[in-house]
JSON list of C-alpha atoms in Angstrom, two decimals:
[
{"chain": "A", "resi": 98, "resn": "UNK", "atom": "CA", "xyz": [-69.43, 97.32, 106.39]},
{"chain": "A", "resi": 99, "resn": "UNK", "atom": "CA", "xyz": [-71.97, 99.76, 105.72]},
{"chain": "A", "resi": 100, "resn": "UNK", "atom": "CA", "xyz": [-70.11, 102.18, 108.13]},
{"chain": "A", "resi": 101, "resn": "UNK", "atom": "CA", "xyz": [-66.82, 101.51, 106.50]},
{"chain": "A", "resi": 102, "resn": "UNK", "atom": "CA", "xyz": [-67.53, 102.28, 103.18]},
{"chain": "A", "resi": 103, "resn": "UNK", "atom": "CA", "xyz": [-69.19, 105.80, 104.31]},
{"chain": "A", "resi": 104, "resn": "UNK", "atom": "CA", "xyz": [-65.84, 106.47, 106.24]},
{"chain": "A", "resi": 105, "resn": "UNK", "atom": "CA", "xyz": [-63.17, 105.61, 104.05]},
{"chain": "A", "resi": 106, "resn": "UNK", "atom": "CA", "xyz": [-63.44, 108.39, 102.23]},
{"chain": "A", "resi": 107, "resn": "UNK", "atom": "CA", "xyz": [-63.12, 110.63, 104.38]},
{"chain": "A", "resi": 108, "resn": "UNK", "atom": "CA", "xyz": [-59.91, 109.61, 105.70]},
{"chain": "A", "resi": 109, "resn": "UNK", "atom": "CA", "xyz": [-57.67, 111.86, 104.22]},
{"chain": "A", "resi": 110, "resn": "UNK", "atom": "CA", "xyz": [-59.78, 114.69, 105.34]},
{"chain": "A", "resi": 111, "resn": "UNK", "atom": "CA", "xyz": [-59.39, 114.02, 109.06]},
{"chain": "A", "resi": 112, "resn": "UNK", "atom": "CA", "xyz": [-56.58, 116.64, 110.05]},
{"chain": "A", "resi": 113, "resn": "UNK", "atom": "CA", "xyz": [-57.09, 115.58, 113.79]},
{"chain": "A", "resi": 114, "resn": "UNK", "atom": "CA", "xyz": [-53.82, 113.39, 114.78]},
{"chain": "A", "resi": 115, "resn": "UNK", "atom": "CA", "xyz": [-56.12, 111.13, 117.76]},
{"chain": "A", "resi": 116, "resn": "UNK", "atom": "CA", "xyz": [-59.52, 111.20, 115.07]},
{"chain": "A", "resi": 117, "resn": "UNK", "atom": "CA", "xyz": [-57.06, 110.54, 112.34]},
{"chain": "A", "resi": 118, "resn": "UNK", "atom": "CA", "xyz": [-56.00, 107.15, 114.18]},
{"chain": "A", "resi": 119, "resn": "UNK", "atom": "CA", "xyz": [-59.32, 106.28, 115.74]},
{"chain": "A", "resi": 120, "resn": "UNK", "atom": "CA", "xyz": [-60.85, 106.02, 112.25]},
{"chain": "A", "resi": 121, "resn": "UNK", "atom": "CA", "xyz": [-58.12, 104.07, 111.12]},
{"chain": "A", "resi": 122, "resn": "UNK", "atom": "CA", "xyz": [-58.94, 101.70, 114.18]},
{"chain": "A", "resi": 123, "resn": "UNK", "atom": "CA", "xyz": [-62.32, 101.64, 113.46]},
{"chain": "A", "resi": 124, "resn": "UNK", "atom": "CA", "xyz": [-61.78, 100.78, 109.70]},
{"chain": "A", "resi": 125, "resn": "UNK", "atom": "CA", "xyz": [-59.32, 97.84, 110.61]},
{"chain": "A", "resi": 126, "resn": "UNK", "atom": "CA", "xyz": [-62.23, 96.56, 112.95]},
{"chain": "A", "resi": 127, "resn": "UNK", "atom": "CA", "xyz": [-64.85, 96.36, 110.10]},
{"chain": "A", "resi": 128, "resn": "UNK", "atom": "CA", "xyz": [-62.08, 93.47, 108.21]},
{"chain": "A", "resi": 129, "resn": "UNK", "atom": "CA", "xyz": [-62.20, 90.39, 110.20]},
{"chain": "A", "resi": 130, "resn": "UNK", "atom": "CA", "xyz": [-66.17, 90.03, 109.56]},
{"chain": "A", "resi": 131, "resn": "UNK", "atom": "CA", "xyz": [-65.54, 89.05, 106.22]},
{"chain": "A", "resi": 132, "resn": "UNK", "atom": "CA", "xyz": [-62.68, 87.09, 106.90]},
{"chain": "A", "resi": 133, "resn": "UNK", "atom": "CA", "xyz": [-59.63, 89.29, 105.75]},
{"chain": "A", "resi": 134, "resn": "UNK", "atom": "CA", "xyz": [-57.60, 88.95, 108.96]},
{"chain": "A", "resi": 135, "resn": "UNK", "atom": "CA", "xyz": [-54.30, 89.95, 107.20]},
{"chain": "A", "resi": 136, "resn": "UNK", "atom": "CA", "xyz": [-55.66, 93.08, 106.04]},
{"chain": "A", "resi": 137, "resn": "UNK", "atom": "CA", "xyz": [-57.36, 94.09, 109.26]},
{"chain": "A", "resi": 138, "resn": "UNK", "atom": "CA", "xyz": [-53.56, 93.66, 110.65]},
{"chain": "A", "resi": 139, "resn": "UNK", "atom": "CA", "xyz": [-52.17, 95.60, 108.11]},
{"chain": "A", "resi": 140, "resn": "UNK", "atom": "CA", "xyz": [-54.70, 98.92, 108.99]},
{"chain": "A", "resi": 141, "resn": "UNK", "atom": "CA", "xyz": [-54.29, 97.84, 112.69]},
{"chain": "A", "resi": 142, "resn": "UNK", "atom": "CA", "xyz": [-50.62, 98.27, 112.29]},
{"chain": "A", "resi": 143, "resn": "UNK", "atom": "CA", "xyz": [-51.63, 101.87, 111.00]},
{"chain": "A", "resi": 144, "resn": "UNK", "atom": "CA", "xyz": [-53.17, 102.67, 113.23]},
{"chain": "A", "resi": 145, "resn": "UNK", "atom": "CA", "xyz": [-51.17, 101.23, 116.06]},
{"chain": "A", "resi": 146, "resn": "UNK", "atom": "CA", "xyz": [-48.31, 103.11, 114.68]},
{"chain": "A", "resi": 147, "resn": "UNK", "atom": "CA", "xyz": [-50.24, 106.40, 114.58]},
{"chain": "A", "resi": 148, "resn": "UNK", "atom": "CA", "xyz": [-51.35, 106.06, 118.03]},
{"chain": "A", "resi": 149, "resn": "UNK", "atom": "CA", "xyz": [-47.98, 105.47, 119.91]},
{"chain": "A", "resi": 150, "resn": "UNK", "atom": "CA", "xyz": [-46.40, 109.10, 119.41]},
{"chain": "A", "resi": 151, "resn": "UNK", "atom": "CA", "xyz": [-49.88, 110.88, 121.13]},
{"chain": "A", "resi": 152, "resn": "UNK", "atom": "CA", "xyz": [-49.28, 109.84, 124.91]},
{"chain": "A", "resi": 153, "resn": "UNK", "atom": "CA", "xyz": [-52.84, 108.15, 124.89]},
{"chain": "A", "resi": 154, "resn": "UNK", "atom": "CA", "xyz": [-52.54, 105.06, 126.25]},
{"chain": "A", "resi": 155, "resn": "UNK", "atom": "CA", "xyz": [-56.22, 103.65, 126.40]},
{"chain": "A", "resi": 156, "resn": "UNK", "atom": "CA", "xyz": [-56.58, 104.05, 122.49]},
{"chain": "A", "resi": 157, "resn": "UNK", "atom": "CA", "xyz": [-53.05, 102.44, 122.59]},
{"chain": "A", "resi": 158, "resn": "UNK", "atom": "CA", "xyz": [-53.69, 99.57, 124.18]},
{"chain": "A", "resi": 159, "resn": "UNK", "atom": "CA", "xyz": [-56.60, 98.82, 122.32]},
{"chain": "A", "resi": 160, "resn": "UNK", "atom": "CA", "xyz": [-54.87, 98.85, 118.75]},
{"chain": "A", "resi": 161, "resn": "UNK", "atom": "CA", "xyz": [-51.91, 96.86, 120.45]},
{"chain": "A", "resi": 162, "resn": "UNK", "atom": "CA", "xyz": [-54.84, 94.33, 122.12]},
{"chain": "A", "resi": 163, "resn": "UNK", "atom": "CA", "xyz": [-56.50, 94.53, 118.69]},
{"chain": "A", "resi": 164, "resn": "UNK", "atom": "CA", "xyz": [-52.85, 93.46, 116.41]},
{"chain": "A", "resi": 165, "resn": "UNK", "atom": "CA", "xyz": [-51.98, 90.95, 118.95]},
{"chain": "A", "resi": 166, "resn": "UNK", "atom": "CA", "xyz": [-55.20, 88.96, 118.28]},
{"chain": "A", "resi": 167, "resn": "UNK", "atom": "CA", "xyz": [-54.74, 89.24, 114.86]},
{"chain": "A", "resi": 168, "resn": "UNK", "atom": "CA", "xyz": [-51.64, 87.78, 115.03]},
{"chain": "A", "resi": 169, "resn": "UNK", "atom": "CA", "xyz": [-52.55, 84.79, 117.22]},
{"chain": "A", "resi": 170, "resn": "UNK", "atom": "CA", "xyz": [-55.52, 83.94, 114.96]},
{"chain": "A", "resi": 171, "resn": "UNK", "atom": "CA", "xyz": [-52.49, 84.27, 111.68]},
{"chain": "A", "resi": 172, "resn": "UNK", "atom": "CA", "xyz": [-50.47, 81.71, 113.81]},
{"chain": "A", "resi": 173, "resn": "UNK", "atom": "CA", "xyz": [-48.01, 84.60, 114.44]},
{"chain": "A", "resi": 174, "resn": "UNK", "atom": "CA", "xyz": [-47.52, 83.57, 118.23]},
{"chain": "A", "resi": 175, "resn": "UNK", "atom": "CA", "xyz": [-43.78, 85.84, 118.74]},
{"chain": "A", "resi": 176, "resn": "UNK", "atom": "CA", "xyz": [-45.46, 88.86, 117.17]},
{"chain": "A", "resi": 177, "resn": "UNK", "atom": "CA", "xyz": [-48.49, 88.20, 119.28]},
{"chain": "A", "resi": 178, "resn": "UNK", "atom": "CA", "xyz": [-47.06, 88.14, 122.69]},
{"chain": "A", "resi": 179, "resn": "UNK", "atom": "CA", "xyz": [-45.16, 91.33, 121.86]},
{"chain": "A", "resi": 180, "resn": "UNK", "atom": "CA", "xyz": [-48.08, 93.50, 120.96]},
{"chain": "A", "resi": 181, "resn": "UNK", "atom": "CA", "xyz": [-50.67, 91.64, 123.85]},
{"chain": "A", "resi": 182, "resn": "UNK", "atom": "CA", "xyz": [-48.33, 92.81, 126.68]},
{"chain": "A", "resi": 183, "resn": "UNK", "atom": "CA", "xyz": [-47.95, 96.01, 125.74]},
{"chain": "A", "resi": 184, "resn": "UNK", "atom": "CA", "xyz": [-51.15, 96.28, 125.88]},
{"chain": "A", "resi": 185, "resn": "UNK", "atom": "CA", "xyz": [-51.09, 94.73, 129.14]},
{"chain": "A", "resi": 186, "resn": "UNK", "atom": "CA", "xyz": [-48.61, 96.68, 130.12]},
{"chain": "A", "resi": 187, "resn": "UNK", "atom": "CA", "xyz": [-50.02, 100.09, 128.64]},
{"chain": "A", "resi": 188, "resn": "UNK", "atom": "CA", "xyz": [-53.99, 98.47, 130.22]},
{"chain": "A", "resi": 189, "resn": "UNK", "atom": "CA", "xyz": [-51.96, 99.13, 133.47]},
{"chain": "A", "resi": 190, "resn": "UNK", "atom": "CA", "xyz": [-50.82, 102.63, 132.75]},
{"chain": "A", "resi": 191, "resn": "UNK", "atom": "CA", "xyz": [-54.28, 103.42, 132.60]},
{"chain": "A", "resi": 192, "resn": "UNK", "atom": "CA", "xyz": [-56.29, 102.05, 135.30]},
{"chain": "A", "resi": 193, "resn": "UNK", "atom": "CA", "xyz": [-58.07, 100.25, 133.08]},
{"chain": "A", "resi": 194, "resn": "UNK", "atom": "CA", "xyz": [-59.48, 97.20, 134.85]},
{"chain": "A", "resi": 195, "resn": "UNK", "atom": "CA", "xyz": [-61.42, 95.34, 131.96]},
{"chain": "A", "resi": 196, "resn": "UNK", "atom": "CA", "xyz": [-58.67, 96.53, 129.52]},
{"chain": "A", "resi": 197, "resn": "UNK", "atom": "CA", "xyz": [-56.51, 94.66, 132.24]},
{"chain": "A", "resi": 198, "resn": "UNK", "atom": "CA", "xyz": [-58.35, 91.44, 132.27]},
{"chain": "A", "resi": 199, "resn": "UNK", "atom": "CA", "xyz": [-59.09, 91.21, 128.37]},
{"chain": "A", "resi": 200, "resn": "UNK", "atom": "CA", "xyz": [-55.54, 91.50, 127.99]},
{"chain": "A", "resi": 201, "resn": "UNK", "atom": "CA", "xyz": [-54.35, 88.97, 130.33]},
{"chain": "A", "resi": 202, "resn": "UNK", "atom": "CA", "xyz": [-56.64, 86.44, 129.17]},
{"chain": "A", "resi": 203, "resn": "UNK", "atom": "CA", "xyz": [-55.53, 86.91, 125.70]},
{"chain": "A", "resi": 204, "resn": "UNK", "atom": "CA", "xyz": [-52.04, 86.41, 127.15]},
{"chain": "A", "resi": 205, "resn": "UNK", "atom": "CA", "xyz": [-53.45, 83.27, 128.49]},
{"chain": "A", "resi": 206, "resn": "UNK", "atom": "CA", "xyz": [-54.31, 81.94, 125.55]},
{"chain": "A", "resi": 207, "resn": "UNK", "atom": "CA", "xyz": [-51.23, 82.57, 123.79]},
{"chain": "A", "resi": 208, "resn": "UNK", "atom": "CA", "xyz": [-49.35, 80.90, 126.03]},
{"chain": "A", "resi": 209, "resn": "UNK", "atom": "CA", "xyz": [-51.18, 78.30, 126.16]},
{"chain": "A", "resi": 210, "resn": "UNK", "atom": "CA", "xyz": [-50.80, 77.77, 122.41]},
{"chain": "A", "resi": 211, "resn": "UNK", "atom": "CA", "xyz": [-47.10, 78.15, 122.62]},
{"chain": "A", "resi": 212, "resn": "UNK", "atom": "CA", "xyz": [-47.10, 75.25, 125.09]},
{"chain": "A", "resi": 213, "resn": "UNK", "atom": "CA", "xyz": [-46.96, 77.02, 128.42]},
{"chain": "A", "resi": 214, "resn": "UNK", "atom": "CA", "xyz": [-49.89, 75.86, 130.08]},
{"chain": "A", "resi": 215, "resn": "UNK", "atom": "CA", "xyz": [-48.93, 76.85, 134.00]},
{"chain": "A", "resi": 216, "resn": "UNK", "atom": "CA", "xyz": [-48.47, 80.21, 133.00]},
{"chain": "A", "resi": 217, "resn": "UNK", "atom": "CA", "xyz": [-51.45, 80.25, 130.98]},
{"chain": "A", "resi": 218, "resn": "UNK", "atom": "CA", "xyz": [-52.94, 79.41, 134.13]},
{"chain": "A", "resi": 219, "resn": "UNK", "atom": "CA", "xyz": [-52.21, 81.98, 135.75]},
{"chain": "A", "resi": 220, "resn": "UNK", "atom": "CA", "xyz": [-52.74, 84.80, 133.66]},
{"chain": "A", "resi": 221, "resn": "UNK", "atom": "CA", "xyz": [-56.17, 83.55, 133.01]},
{"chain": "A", "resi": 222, "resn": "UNK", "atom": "CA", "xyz": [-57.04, 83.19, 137.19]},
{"chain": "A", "resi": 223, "resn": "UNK", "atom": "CA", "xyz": [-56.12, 86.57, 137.32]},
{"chain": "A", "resi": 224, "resn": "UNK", "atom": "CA", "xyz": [-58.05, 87.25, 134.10]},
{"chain": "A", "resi": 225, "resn": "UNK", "atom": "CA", "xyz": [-61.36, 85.69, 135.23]},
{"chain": "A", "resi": 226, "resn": "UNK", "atom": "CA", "xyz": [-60.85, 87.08, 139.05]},
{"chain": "A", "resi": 227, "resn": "UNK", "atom": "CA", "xyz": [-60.62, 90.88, 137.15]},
{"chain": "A", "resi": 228, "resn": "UNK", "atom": "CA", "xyz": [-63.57, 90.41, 134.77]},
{"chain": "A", "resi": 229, "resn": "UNK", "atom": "CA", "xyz": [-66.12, 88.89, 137.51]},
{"chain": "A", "resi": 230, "resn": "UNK", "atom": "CA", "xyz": [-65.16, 91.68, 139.81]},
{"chain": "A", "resi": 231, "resn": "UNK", "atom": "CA", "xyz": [-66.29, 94.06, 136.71]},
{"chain": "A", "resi": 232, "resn": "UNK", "atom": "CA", "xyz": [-69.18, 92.13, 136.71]},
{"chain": "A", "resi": 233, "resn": "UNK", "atom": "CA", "xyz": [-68.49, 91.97, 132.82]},
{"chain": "A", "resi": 234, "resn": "UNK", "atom": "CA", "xyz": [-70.45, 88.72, 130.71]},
{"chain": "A", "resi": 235, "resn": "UNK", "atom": "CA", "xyz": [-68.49, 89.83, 127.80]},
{"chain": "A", "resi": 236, "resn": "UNK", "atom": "CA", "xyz": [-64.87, 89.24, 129.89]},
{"chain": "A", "resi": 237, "resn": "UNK", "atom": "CA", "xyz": [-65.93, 85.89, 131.35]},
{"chain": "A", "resi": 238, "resn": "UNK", "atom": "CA", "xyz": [-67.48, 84.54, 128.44]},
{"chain": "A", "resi": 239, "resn": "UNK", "atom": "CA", "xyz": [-63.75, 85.20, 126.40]},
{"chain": "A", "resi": 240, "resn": "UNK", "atom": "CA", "xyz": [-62.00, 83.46, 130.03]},
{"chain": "A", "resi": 241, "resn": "UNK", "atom": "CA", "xyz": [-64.35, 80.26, 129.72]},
{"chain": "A", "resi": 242, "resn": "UNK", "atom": "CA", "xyz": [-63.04, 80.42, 126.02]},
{"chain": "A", "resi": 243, "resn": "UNK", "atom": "CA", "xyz": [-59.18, 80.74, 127.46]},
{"chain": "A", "resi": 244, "resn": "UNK", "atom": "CA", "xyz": [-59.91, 77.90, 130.16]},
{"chain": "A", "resi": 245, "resn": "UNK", "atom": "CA", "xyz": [-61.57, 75.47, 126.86]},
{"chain": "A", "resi": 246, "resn": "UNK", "atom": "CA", "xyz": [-58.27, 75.93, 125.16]},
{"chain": "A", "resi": 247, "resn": "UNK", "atom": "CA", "xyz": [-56.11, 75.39, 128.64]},
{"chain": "A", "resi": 248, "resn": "UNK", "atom": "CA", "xyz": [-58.05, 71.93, 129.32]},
{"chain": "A", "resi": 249, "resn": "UNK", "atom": "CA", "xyz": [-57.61, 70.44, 125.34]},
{"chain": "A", "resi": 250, "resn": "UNK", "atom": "CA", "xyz": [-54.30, 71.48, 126.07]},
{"chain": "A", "resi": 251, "resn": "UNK", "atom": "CA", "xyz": [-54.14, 69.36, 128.94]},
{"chain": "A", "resi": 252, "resn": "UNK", "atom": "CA", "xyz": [-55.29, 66.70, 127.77]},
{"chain": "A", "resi": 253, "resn": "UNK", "atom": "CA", "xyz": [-59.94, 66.67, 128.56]},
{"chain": "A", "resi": 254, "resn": "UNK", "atom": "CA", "xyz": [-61.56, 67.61, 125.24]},
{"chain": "A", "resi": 255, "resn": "UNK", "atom": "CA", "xyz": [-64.70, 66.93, 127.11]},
{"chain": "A", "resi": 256, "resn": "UNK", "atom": "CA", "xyz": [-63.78, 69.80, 129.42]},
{"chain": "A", "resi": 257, "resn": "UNK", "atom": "CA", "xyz": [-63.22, 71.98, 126.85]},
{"chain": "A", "resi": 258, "resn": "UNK", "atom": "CA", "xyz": [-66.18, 71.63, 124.68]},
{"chain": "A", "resi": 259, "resn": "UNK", "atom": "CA", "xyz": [-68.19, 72.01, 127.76]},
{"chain": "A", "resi": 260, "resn": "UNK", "atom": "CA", "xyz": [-66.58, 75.44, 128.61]},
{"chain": "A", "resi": 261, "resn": "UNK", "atom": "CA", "xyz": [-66.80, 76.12, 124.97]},
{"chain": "A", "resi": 262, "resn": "UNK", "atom": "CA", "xyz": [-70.70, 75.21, 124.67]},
{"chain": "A", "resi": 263, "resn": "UNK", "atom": "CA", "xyz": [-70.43, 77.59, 128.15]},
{"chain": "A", "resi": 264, "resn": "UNK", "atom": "CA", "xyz": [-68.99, 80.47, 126.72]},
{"chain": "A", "resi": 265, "resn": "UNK", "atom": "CA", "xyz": [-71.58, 80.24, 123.81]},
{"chain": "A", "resi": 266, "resn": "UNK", "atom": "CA", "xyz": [-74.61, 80.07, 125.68]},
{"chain": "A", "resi": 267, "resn": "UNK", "atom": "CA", "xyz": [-73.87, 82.88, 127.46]},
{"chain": "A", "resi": 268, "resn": "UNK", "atom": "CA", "xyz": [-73.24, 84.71, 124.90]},
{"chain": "A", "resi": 269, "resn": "UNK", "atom": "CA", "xyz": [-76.46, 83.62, 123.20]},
{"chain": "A", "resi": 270, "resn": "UNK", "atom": "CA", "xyz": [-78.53, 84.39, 126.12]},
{"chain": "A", "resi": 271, "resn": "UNK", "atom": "CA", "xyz": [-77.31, 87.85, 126.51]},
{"chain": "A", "resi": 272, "resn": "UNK", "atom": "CA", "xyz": [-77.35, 89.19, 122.77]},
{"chain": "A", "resi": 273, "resn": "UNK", "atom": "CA", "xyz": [-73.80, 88.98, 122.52]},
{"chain": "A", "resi": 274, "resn": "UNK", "atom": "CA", "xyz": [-71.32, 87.76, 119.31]},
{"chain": "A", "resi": 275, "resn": "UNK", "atom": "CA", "xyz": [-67.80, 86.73, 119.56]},
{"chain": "A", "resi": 276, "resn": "UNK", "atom": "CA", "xyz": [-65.46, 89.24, 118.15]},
{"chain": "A", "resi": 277, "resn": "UNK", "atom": "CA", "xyz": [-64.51, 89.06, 114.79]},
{"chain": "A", "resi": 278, "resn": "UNK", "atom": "CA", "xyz": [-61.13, 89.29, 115.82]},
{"chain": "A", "resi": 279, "resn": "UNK", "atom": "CA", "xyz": [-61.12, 86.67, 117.86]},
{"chain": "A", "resi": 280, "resn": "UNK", "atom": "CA", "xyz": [-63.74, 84.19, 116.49]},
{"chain": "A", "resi": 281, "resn": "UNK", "atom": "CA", "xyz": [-60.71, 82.47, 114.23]},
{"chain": "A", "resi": 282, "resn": "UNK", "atom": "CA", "xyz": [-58.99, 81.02, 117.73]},
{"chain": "A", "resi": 283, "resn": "UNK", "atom": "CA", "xyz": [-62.03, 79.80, 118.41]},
{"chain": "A", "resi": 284, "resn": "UNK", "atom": "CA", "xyz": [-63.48, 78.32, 115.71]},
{"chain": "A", "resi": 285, "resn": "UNK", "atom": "CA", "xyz": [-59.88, 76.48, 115.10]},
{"chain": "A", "resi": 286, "resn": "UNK", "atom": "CA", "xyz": [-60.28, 74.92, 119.19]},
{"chain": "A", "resi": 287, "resn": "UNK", "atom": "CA", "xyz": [-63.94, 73.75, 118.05]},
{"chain": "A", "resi": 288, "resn": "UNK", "atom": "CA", "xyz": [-62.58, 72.09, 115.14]},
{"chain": "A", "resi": 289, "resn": "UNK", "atom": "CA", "xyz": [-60.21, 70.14, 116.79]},
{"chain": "A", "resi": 290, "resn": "UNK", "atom": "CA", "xyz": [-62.35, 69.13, 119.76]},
{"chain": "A", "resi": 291, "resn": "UNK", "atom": "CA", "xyz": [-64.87, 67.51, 117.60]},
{"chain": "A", "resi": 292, "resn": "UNK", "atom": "CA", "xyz": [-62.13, 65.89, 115.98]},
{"chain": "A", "resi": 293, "resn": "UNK", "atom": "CA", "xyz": [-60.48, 64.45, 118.81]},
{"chain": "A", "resi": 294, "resn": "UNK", "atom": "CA", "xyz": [-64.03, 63.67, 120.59]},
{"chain": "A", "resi": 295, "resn": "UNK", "atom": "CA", "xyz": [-66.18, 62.58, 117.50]},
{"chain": "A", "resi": 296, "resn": "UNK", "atom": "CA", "xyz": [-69.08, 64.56, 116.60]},
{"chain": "A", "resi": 297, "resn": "UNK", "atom": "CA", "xyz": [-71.86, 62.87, 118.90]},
{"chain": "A", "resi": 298, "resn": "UNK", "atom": "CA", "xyz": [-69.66, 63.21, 121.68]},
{"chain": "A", "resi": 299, "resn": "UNK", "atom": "CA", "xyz": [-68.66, 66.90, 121.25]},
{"chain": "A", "resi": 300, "resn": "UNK", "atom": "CA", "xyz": [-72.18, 67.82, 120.30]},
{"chain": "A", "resi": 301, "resn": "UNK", "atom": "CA", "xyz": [-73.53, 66.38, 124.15]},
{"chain": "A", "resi": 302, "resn": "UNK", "atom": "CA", "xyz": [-70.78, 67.98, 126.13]},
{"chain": "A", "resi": 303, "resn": "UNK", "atom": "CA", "xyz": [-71.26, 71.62, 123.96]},
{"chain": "A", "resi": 304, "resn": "UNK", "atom": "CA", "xyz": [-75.06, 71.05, 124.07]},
{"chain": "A", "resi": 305, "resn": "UNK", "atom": "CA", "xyz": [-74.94, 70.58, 128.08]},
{"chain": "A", "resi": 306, "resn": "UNK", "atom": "CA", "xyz": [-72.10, 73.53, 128.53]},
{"chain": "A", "resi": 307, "resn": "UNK", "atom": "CA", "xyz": [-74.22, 75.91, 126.89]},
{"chain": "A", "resi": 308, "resn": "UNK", "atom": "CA", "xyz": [-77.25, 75.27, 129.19]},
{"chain": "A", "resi": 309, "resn": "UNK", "atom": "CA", "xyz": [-74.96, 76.13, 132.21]},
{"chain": "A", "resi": 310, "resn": "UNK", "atom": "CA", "xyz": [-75.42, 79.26, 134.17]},
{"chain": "A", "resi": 311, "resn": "UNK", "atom": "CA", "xyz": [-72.28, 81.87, 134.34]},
{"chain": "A", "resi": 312, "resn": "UNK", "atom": "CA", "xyz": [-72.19, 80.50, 138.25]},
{"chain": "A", "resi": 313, "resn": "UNK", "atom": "CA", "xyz": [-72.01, 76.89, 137.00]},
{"chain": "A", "resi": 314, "resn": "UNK", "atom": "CA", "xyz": [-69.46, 77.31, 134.65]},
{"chain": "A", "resi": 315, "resn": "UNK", "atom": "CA", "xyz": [-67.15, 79.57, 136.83]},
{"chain": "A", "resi": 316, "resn": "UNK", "atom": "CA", "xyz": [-67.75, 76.56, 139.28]},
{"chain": "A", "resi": 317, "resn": "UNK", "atom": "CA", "xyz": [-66.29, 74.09, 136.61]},
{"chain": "A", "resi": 318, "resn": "UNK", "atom": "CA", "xyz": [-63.16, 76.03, 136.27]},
{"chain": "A", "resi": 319, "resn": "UNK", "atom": "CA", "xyz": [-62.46, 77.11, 140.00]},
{"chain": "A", "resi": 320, "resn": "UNK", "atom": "CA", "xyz": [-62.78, 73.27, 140.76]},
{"chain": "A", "resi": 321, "resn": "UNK", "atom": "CA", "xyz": [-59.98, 72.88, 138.26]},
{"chain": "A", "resi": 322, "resn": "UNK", "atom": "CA", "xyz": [-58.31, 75.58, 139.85]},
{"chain": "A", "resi": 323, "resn": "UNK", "atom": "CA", "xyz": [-58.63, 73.99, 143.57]},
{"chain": "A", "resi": 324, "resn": "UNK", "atom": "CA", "xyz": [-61.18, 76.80, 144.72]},
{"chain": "A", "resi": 325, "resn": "UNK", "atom": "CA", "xyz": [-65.12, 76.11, 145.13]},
{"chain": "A", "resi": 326, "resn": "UNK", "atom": "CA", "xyz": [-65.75, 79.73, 146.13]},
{"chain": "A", "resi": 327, "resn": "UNK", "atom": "CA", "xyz": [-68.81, 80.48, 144.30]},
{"chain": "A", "resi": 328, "resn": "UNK", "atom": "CA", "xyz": [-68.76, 82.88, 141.79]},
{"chain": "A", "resi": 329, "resn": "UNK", "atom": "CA", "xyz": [-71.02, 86.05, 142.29]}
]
């Protein structure tokens, strides 16, 4: 916030077209940490619109990956789709492989919150395939996220708040925070689980998920998925 404050500013002094946009990214980013989700959108959208007319599809994709999350978390699941695959598609363009992964397991969990669960599925197999091959904690910790919302979907809150409590210790254990951005999706699942499982019983399975290993828990879901390959 700190960062923010020193930059906006000095927005209308940025004559670069690309720096111009980037900043405008970077501002929207700083929103979500206090909460203001619909304002980060509405400087996301800025920025997103900025972006689209420079041929630079990385940046791109980011600011479409970045709107589409702030839709889903504003219950805005039509809008959502829209701007996640083109940033899947644009991820694509690129050659991006984590850009790739992130994108399809955000499309995961959009479909599975607009009641699609096979295709959710899918897109987050492929999702959690793409981010273990990047060898990326930060990609498979958001997939064990996507898989906790596929399995309340389906019917095992335990499952869920055990991939939950999975994605959070890993996260804990490597330094890392949930993205503002996405922390409202998750926080809503958490709520919900608890609810549905009572708080003892969501506090054991979250309490023994978050002492598993990254192996362990990739174990849990490629069980699910009919695969014990171990993860690497």
């Amino acid at each position: 916030m700190a960062a923010r404050q020193r930059l906006a500013p000095l927005l209308a002094q940025i004559q670069d077209p690309f720096l111009h946009a980037a900043s405008q990214l970077a501002l929207a980013w700083t929103l979500p940490i206090t909460g203001d989700l619909a304002g980060a959108l509405r400087e996301v959208m800025v920025a997103l619109g900025e972006l689209r007319g420079q041929d630079e599809p990385v940046y791109t994709a980011i600011a479409a990956f970045t709107a589409g999350n702030l839709y889903m978390a504003l219950g805005r699941y039509d809008d959502a789709l829209q701007d996640m695959r083109e940033a899947r598609d644009l991820a694509e363009r690129a050659g991006g492989d984590w850009l790739a992964a992130v994108s399809r397991m955000q499309l995961g969990i959009l479909a599975v919150l607009r009641g699609r669960p096979d295709e959710a599925r899918a897109l987050l197999e492929e999702a959690l395939d793409r981010s273990l091959a990047a060898r990326s904690t930060p990609f498979v910790t958001l997939c064990l996220a996507g898989y906790a919302q596929l399995a309340f979907a389906e019917g095992d809150p335990e499952r869920a708040a055990r991939l939950e409590g999975a994605a959070e210790g890993l996260r804990r254990r490597a330094g890392l925070g949930a993205w503002p951005h996405l922390r409202q999706v998750e926080a809503d699942l958490v709520a919900q689980v608890r609810q549905r499982l009572g708080a003892e019983r969501f506090d054991q399975a979250f309490a023994a998920g978050s002492r598993l290993t990254q192996q362990q828990a990739v174990a849990i879901v490629r069980d699910q998925r009919g695969t014990a390959t171990p993860a690497p």
